[in-house]
Short mmCIF file of C-alpha atoms in Angstrom, two decimals:
data_model
loop_
_atom_site.label_atom_id
_atom_site.label_comp_id
_atom_site.label_asym_id
_atom_site.label_seq_id
_atom_site.Cartn_x
_atom_site.Cartn_y
_atom_site.Cartn_z
CA MET A 1 138.97 -25.72 66.90
CA LEU A 2 135.14 -24.90 66.20
CA LEU A 3 136.26 -21.52 66.33
CA ILE A 4 138.92 -22.33 63.38
CA ALA A 5 136.25 -24.26 61.53
CA ALA A 6 133.84 -21.65 61.45
CA VAL A 7 136.37 -19.17 60.11
CA VAL A 8 137.17 -21.69 57.28
CA ALA A 9 133.17 -22.06 56.57
CA THR A 10 132.80 -18.48 56.42
CA ALA A 11 134.98 -17.96 53.65
CA LEU A 12 133.65 -20.91 51.86
CA VAL A 13 130.14 -19.42 52.17
CA VAL A 14 131.13 -15.80 51.33
CA GLY A 15 133.65 -16.71 48.65
CA ILE A 16 135.88 -14.19 46.79
CA THR A 17 135.88 -11.08 44.76
CA HIS A 18 136.34 -12.93 41.33
CA ARG A 19 133.27 -12.70 38.51
CA ASP A 20 132.50 -15.20 36.31
CA GLU A 21 134.20 -16.25 33.14
CA PRO A 22 132.77 -18.20 30.46
CA ALA A 23 132.01 -21.93 30.83
CA ASP A 24 134.95 -23.98 29.23
CA SER A 25 137.61 -21.22 30.20
CA PRO A 26 141.17 -22.51 30.89
CA GLY A 27 140.24 -22.32 34.53
CA ALA A 28 142.48 -22.34 37.76
CA ARG A 29 145.25 -24.45 39.08
CA PRO A 30 144.96 -25.12 42.83
CA GLY A 31 145.98 -22.30 45.13
CA GLY A 32 145.53 -20.07 41.79
CA ARG A 33 143.39 -16.92 41.69
CA THR A 34 141.94 -17.67 38.12
CA GLY A 35 138.71 -19.14 37.11
CA VAL A 36 135.17 -18.02 38.33
CA ASP A 37 133.71 -17.46 41.63
CA LEU A 38 131.13 -20.49 41.81
CA LEU A 39 129.21 -18.72 44.75
CA ALA A 40 128.68 -15.59 42.34
CA ARG A 41 128.12 -17.65 39.29
CA ILE A 42 125.10 -19.49 40.84
CA THR A 43 123.85 -16.39 42.74
CA ASP A 44 123.79 -14.16 39.57
CA TYR A 45 121.66 -17.03 37.89
CA THR A 46 119.26 -17.34 40.62
CA ALA A 47 119.02 -13.78 41.18
CA ARG A 48 116.53 -13.54 38.21
CA PHE A 49 114.06 -16.02 39.62
CA THR A 50 110.45 -14.59 40.57
CA PRO A 51 107.14 -15.94 40.76
CA GLY A 52 106.55 -14.44 37.52
CA THR A 53 109.41 -15.91 35.60
CA GLY A 54 108.84 -18.58 32.98
CA TYR A 55 108.75 -22.19 33.81
CA ARG A 56 107.91 -25.15 30.96
CA PRO A 57 107.38 -28.83 32.48
CA PRO A 58 109.53 -31.21 30.39
CA THR A 59 108.11 -34.05 28.64
CA ARG A 60 108.55 -37.71 29.49
CA THR A 61 111.16 -37.90 26.76
CA GLU A 62 112.96 -34.58 27.88
CA ARG A 63 113.32 -35.98 31.37
CA ARG A 64 114.79 -39.06 30.11
CA THR A 65 117.18 -37.56 27.79
CA ALA A 66 118.79 -35.24 30.71
CA ALA A 67 118.80 -38.03 32.72
CA SER A 68 120.74 -40.29 30.43
CA GLY A 69 123.09 -37.19 29.73
CA LEU A 70 124.17 -37.15 33.44
CA ARG A 71 124.41 -41.03 33.19
CA LEU A 72 126.98 -40.37 30.44
CA LEU A 73 128.72 -37.81 31.96
CA LEU A 74 129.03 -39.81 35.41
CA ALA A 75 130.56 -42.77 33.59
CA GLY A 76 133.31 -40.58 32.14
CA HIS A 77 131.76 -40.32 28.38
CA ALA A 78 131.70 -36.39 28.44
CA ASP A 79 131.52 -35.99 24.48
CA GLN A 80 128.71 -38.53 24.49
CA ALA A 81 126.56 -36.43 27.21
CA LYS A 82 127.41 -33.03 25.43
CA GLU A 83 125.95 -34.55 22.36
CA ARG A 84 122.83 -36.46 24.20
CA LEU A 85 122.06 -33.17 26.38
CA SER A 86 122.10 -30.70 23.33
CA GLU A 87 119.40 -32.48 22.00
CA ILE A 88 117.26 -30.85 24.33
CA ASP A 89 119.23 -27.63 24.37
CA LEU A 90 121.04 -28.40 27.56
CA SER A 91 124.66 -27.27 27.39
CA LEU A 92 127.82 -28.83 29.14
CA GLY A 93 130.84 -27.16 29.65
CA THR A 94 133.52 -26.69 32.30
CA VAL A 95 134.07 -24.04 35.04
CA THR A 96 136.78 -23.85 37.91
CA ASP A 97 136.25 -22.51 41.09
CA SER A 98 138.61 -19.63 41.78
CA PHE A 99 138.16 -20.11 45.59
CA THR A 100 139.09 -24.01 45.76
CA GLY A 101 140.69 -24.50 42.02
CA ARG A 102 138.19 -27.47 41.79
CA ARG A 103 137.12 -27.91 38.01
CA TYR A 104 133.44 -28.91 37.57
CA ALA A 105 131.08 -30.06 34.75
CA GLU A 106 128.26 -27.58 34.25
CA ILE A 107 125.00 -28.38 32.38
CA ALA A 108 122.91 -25.67 31.74
CA ASP A 109 119.89 -24.57 30.15
CA ARG A 110 120.43 -22.72 26.92
CA THR A 111 117.08 -20.81 27.37
CA GLU A 112 118.38 -19.12 30.47
CA GLN A 113 119.40 -15.95 28.52
CA GLY A 114 116.21 -15.90 26.28
CA ARG A 115 112.85 -14.10 26.58
CA ALA A 116 111.13 -17.29 27.80
CA PRO A 117 113.23 -19.42 29.89
CA ARG A 118 112.11 -23.11 30.55
CA GLY A 119 113.83 -23.25 34.17
CA TRP A 120 115.17 -26.43 34.18
CA GLY A 121 118.24 -25.68 36.36
CA ARG A 122 121.91 -26.54 35.96
CA VAL A 123 124.02 -29.19 37.68
CA TYR A 124 127.63 -29.15 38.76
CA VAL A 125 129.78 -32.29 38.98
CA GLU A 126 133.12 -32.06 40.22
CA THR A 127 135.65 -33.61 37.37
CA ASP A 128 138.64 -34.40 39.34
CA SER A 129 136.90 -36.90 41.78
CA PRO A 130 134.47 -39.56 41.38
CA ALA A 131 130.99 -38.74 42.52
CA ARG A 132 130.10 -39.55 45.83
CA TRP A 133 127.50 -37.70 46.84
CA SER A 134 124.97 -34.77 46.37
CA VAL A 135 123.69 -31.34 47.52
CA GLN A 136 120.24 -30.34 46.12
CA VAL A 137 118.41 -27.10 46.03
CA PRO A 138 114.78 -27.28 44.97
CA HIS A 139 113.72 -23.97 46.00
CA PRO A 140 116.32 -21.47 45.55
CA VAL A 141 115.26 -17.78 46.03
CA ALA A 142 112.18 -18.85 47.45
CA ASP A 143 113.94 -20.43 50.33
CA ARG A 144 116.26 -17.53 51.15
CA ASN A 145 119.84 -18.24 50.77
CA THR A 146 119.45 -21.86 50.76
CA GLU A 147 121.90 -21.74 47.37
CA ARG A 148 124.40 -20.09 49.40
CA LEU A 149 124.62 -22.77 51.77
CA ALA A 150 124.75 -25.54 49.15
CA VAL A 151 127.86 -23.69 47.53
CA GLY A 152 129.42 -23.95 50.79
CA VAL A 153 128.85 -27.45 51.01
CA LEU A 154 129.76 -28.50 47.65
CA ARG A 155 133.04 -26.42 48.57
CA GLY A 156 133.93 -27.95 51.57
CA SER A 157 134.39 -32.04 50.56
CA GLN A 158 135.11 -33.38 47.34
CA GLY A 159 133.08 -35.75 45.15
CA GLY A 160 130.16 -33.66 45.22
CA VAL A 161 127.29 -33.11 42.36
CA LEU A 162 125.03 -29.90 42.86
CA VAL A 163 121.96 -29.97 41.59
CA ILE A 164 119.69 -26.81 41.47
CA ALA A 165 116.25 -25.99 40.24
CA GLY A 166 116.00 -23.35 37.61
CA ALA A 167 113.02 -21.53 38.60
CA HIS A 168 110.95 -19.78 41.69
CA ARG A 169 108.85 -22.42 43.01
CA LYS A 170 105.95 -20.44 42.34
CA ALA A 171 106.50 -19.92 38.53
CA GLY A 172 104.80 -21.36 35.79
CA THR A 173 100.90 -22.68 36.44
CA GLY A 174 100.12 -23.88 39.84
CA ASP A 175 102.67 -25.98 41.75
CA ALA A 176 104.53 -26.78 38.32
CA ALA A 177 107.95 -25.63 39.23
CA ASP A 178 107.70 -26.75 42.95
CA VAL A 179 110.34 -29.55 42.08
CA ALA A 180 110.32 -31.14 45.48
CA HIS A 181 106.80 -32.62 45.30
CA ARG A 182 106.78 -33.06 41.48
CA ARG A 183 107.97 -35.90 39.48
CA ASP A 184 107.72 -34.21 36.06
CA SER A 185 110.65 -32.08 36.39
CA VAL A 186 114.33 -32.17 34.97
CA PHE A 187 115.20 -31.50 38.82
CA ASP A 188 113.77 -34.82 39.76
CA ALA A 189 115.34 -36.39 36.77
CA PHE A 190 118.63 -35.68 37.70
CA CYS A 191 118.27 -36.57 41.34
CA ASP A 192 116.60 -39.73 40.28
CA GLU A 193 119.77 -40.72 38.40
CA LEU A 194 121.96 -39.83 41.75
CA ALA A 195 120.05 -41.97 43.88
CA GLU A 196 119.83 -44.99 41.23
CA ARG A 197 123.67 -44.85 41.29
CA GLY A 198 123.66 -45.06 45.30
CA LEU A 199 124.79 -41.51 45.83
CA PRO A 200 123.43 -40.53 49.06
CA GLY A 201 121.78 -36.70 49.11
CA LEU A 202 121.64 -33.61 51.36
CA GLN A 203 118.50 -31.56 50.26
CA ILE A 204 118.45 -27.94 51.88
CA HIS A 205 115.46 -26.02 52.48
CA GLY A 206 114.42 -23.10 54.35
CA PHE A 207 111.48 -22.37 56.92
CA ALA A 208 109.69 -19.39 58.20
CA ASP A 209 110.64 -18.83 61.58
CA ASP A 210 106.73 -18.87 62.77
CA SER A 211 106.53 -22.28 61.30
CA ALA A 212 108.75 -23.82 64.14
CA PRO A 213 108.97 -21.22 66.75
CA GLY A 214 112.29 -21.45 68.82
CA ARG A 215 113.90 -24.34 66.34
CA ASP A 216 116.95 -23.48 64.17
CA VAL A 217 116.75 -26.53 62.22
CA ILE A 218 114.54 -29.48 61.20
CA ALA A 219 116.31 -32.71 60.30
CA SER A 220 115.00 -35.51 59.12
CA THR A 221 115.47 -38.62 56.41
CA GLY A 222 112.15 -38.19 54.65
CA ARG A 223 110.68 -41.60 54.30
CA GLY A 224 113.55 -43.22 54.67
CA ARG A 225 115.67 -44.96 57.12
CA GLU A 226 119.04 -45.20 55.56
CA GLY A 227 120.01 -41.79 56.66
CA ARG A 228 119.60 -42.35 60.34
CA ALA A 229 123.04 -42.52 60.90
CA ASP A 230 123.94 -39.47 58.98
CA GLY A 231 120.92 -37.37 60.50
CA ARG A 232 122.10 -38.12 64.06
CA LEU A 233 125.64 -37.03 63.04
CA LEU A 234 124.42 -33.91 61.35
CA ALA A 235 122.13 -33.05 64.37
CA ASP A 236 125.04 -33.56 66.80
CA GLU A 237 127.31 -31.29 64.75
CA LEU A 238 124.60 -28.77 64.74
CA ARG A 239 123.85 -28.82 68.53
CA ALA A 240 127.44 -28.64 69.45
CA ARG A 241 127.42 -25.40 67.59
CA ASP A 242 124.67 -23.85 69.52
CA PHE A 243 121.56 -24.85 67.10
CA ASP A 244 117.92 -25.94 68.28
CA VAL A 245 117.43 -29.34 66.12
CA CYS A 246 113.98 -30.83 65.95
CA ARG A 247 115.00 -34.57 64.96
CA ALA A 248 112.11 -36.15 63.03
CA TRP A 249 113.09 -39.42 63.59
CA VAL A 250 112.80 -38.90 67.55
CA ARG A 251 109.87 -36.61 67.91
CA SER A 252 107.21 -35.14 65.51
CA CYS A 253 108.66 -31.87 63.99
CA PRO A 254 106.85 -29.85 61.11
CA LEU A 255 108.12 -29.99 57.53
CA GLU A 256 109.65 -33.08 57.93
CA GLY A 257 109.62 -33.92 54.22
CA HIS A 258 107.46 -37.26 53.85
CA THR A 259 105.86 -36.00 50.92
CA ASN A 260 109.16 -34.95 49.01
CA VAL A 261 109.37 -36.88 45.74
CA GLN A 262 113.67 -37.27 45.88
CA GLY A 263 113.17 -38.32 49.44
CA ALA A 264 110.75 -41.06 48.25
CA LYS A 265 112.78 -42.14 45.68
CA ALA A 266 116.05 -42.29 47.96
CA ALA A 267 113.98 -44.86 50.15
CA ALA A 268 113.06 -47.00 47.58
CA GLU A 269 116.58 -47.30 46.47
CA HIS A 270 117.81 -47.82 49.87
CA VAL A 271 119.75 -44.84 49.59
CA PRO A 272 120.61 -42.20 52.61
CA PHE A 273 118.86 -38.71 51.95
CA LEU A 274 118.61 -36.08 54.36
CA HIS A 275 115.99 -33.21 54.33
CA VAL A 276 117.20 -30.25 56.19
CA GLU A 277 115.27 -27.26 56.66
CA PHE A 278 116.87 -23.94 58.19
CA ALA A 279 115.17 -21.02 59.83
CA GLY A 280 115.31 -17.80 58.09
CA ALA A 281 117.26 -16.08 60.96
CA LEU A 282 120.07 -18.48 60.37
CA ARG A 283 120.43 -18.29 56.62
CA THR A 284 120.46 -14.38 56.91
CA ASP A 285 123.22 -14.22 59.37
CA ALA A 286 126.68 -15.10 57.95
CA PRO A 287 128.64 -16.44 60.98
CA ARG A 288 125.65 -18.73 61.85
CA THR A 289 125.28 -19.78 58.13
CA ALA A 290 129.14 -20.60 58.42
CA ARG A 291 128.65 -22.77 61.49
CA ALA A 292 125.80 -24.88 59.41
CA VAL A 293 127.58 -25.31 56.30
CA GLU A 294 130.59 -26.57 58.59
CA ALA A 295 128.25 -29.15 60.47
CA MET A 296 126.84 -30.31 56.88
CA ARG A 297 130.37 -30.74 55.85
CA ARG A 298 131.17 -33.26 58.86
CA VAL A 299 128.29 -35.59 56.81
CA THR A 300 129.45 -34.81 53.30
CA ALA A 301 133.22 -35.39 54.59
CA ALA A 302 132.15 -39.23 55.32
CA TRP A 303 130.17 -39.67 52.20
CA GLU A 304 133.56 -38.47 50.40
CA LYS A 305 135.35 -41.46 51.39
CA GLY A 306 132.68 -43.45 50.05
CA GLY A 307 130.94 -44.46 53.05
CA THR A 308 128.10 -43.13 55.65
CA SER A 309 128.72 -41.80 59.15
#
């Protein structure tokens, strides 16, 4: 059974050959082959990220407007959400993933194609199912292939929301774009909104192999305790797939995510939050990546049903 699951997960990570179509395209029906390859759409977007690309921190008003736009979208008021987001030059369209046939609302930054991108990121919200959980990518490209793992997780369970940062973590001035440790970002505003709605979150990171020699994964619940059962399930599923996992709630591990601001917010809201670090060798080997995605999907499958493990 694990072999079959790994094959399925590999397909979810690798994706298919269809290329992007514009947002608001008619999209696909389940089982069809039209629409966009969501993996290609996202990796084409993040491929532009470098430490030298632009990043502008948003104002407090801009962060609040972004959060209220997402709030309206999740409440089913797409037209109002679109109008609200447009106030800060964010667009709202729809895309259909040609692999799964699922439709997603896409919040994007209109400055992405400009000479001076702000780097405020994107959000994908499945439109055919109530939002139940989120997967978050604060360091795309900088933590290599974490965006690929996130798309694999999103494709594997219904009710998911993907939040992806819009710049390399070293872009801009100082640590301004390191959104996992900054409260003043649009990424954080979106994640705060999800936590306030009670959606459990899975945040994906990557570490250099010499940061934790011999370990494949570092699993943590950040500052909170609400995700302990989910963390144990994830660690057990990873261990069953031959990964060496450091469980931060059992022993001291490097990179435990205790300074992660999204984790702090989730803890304050008593919402499950998993901070998961993957070694570089795992993130660059397709079969191992697929097994990791399948393990994470066991957790999101429980969240999809509106509960925890």
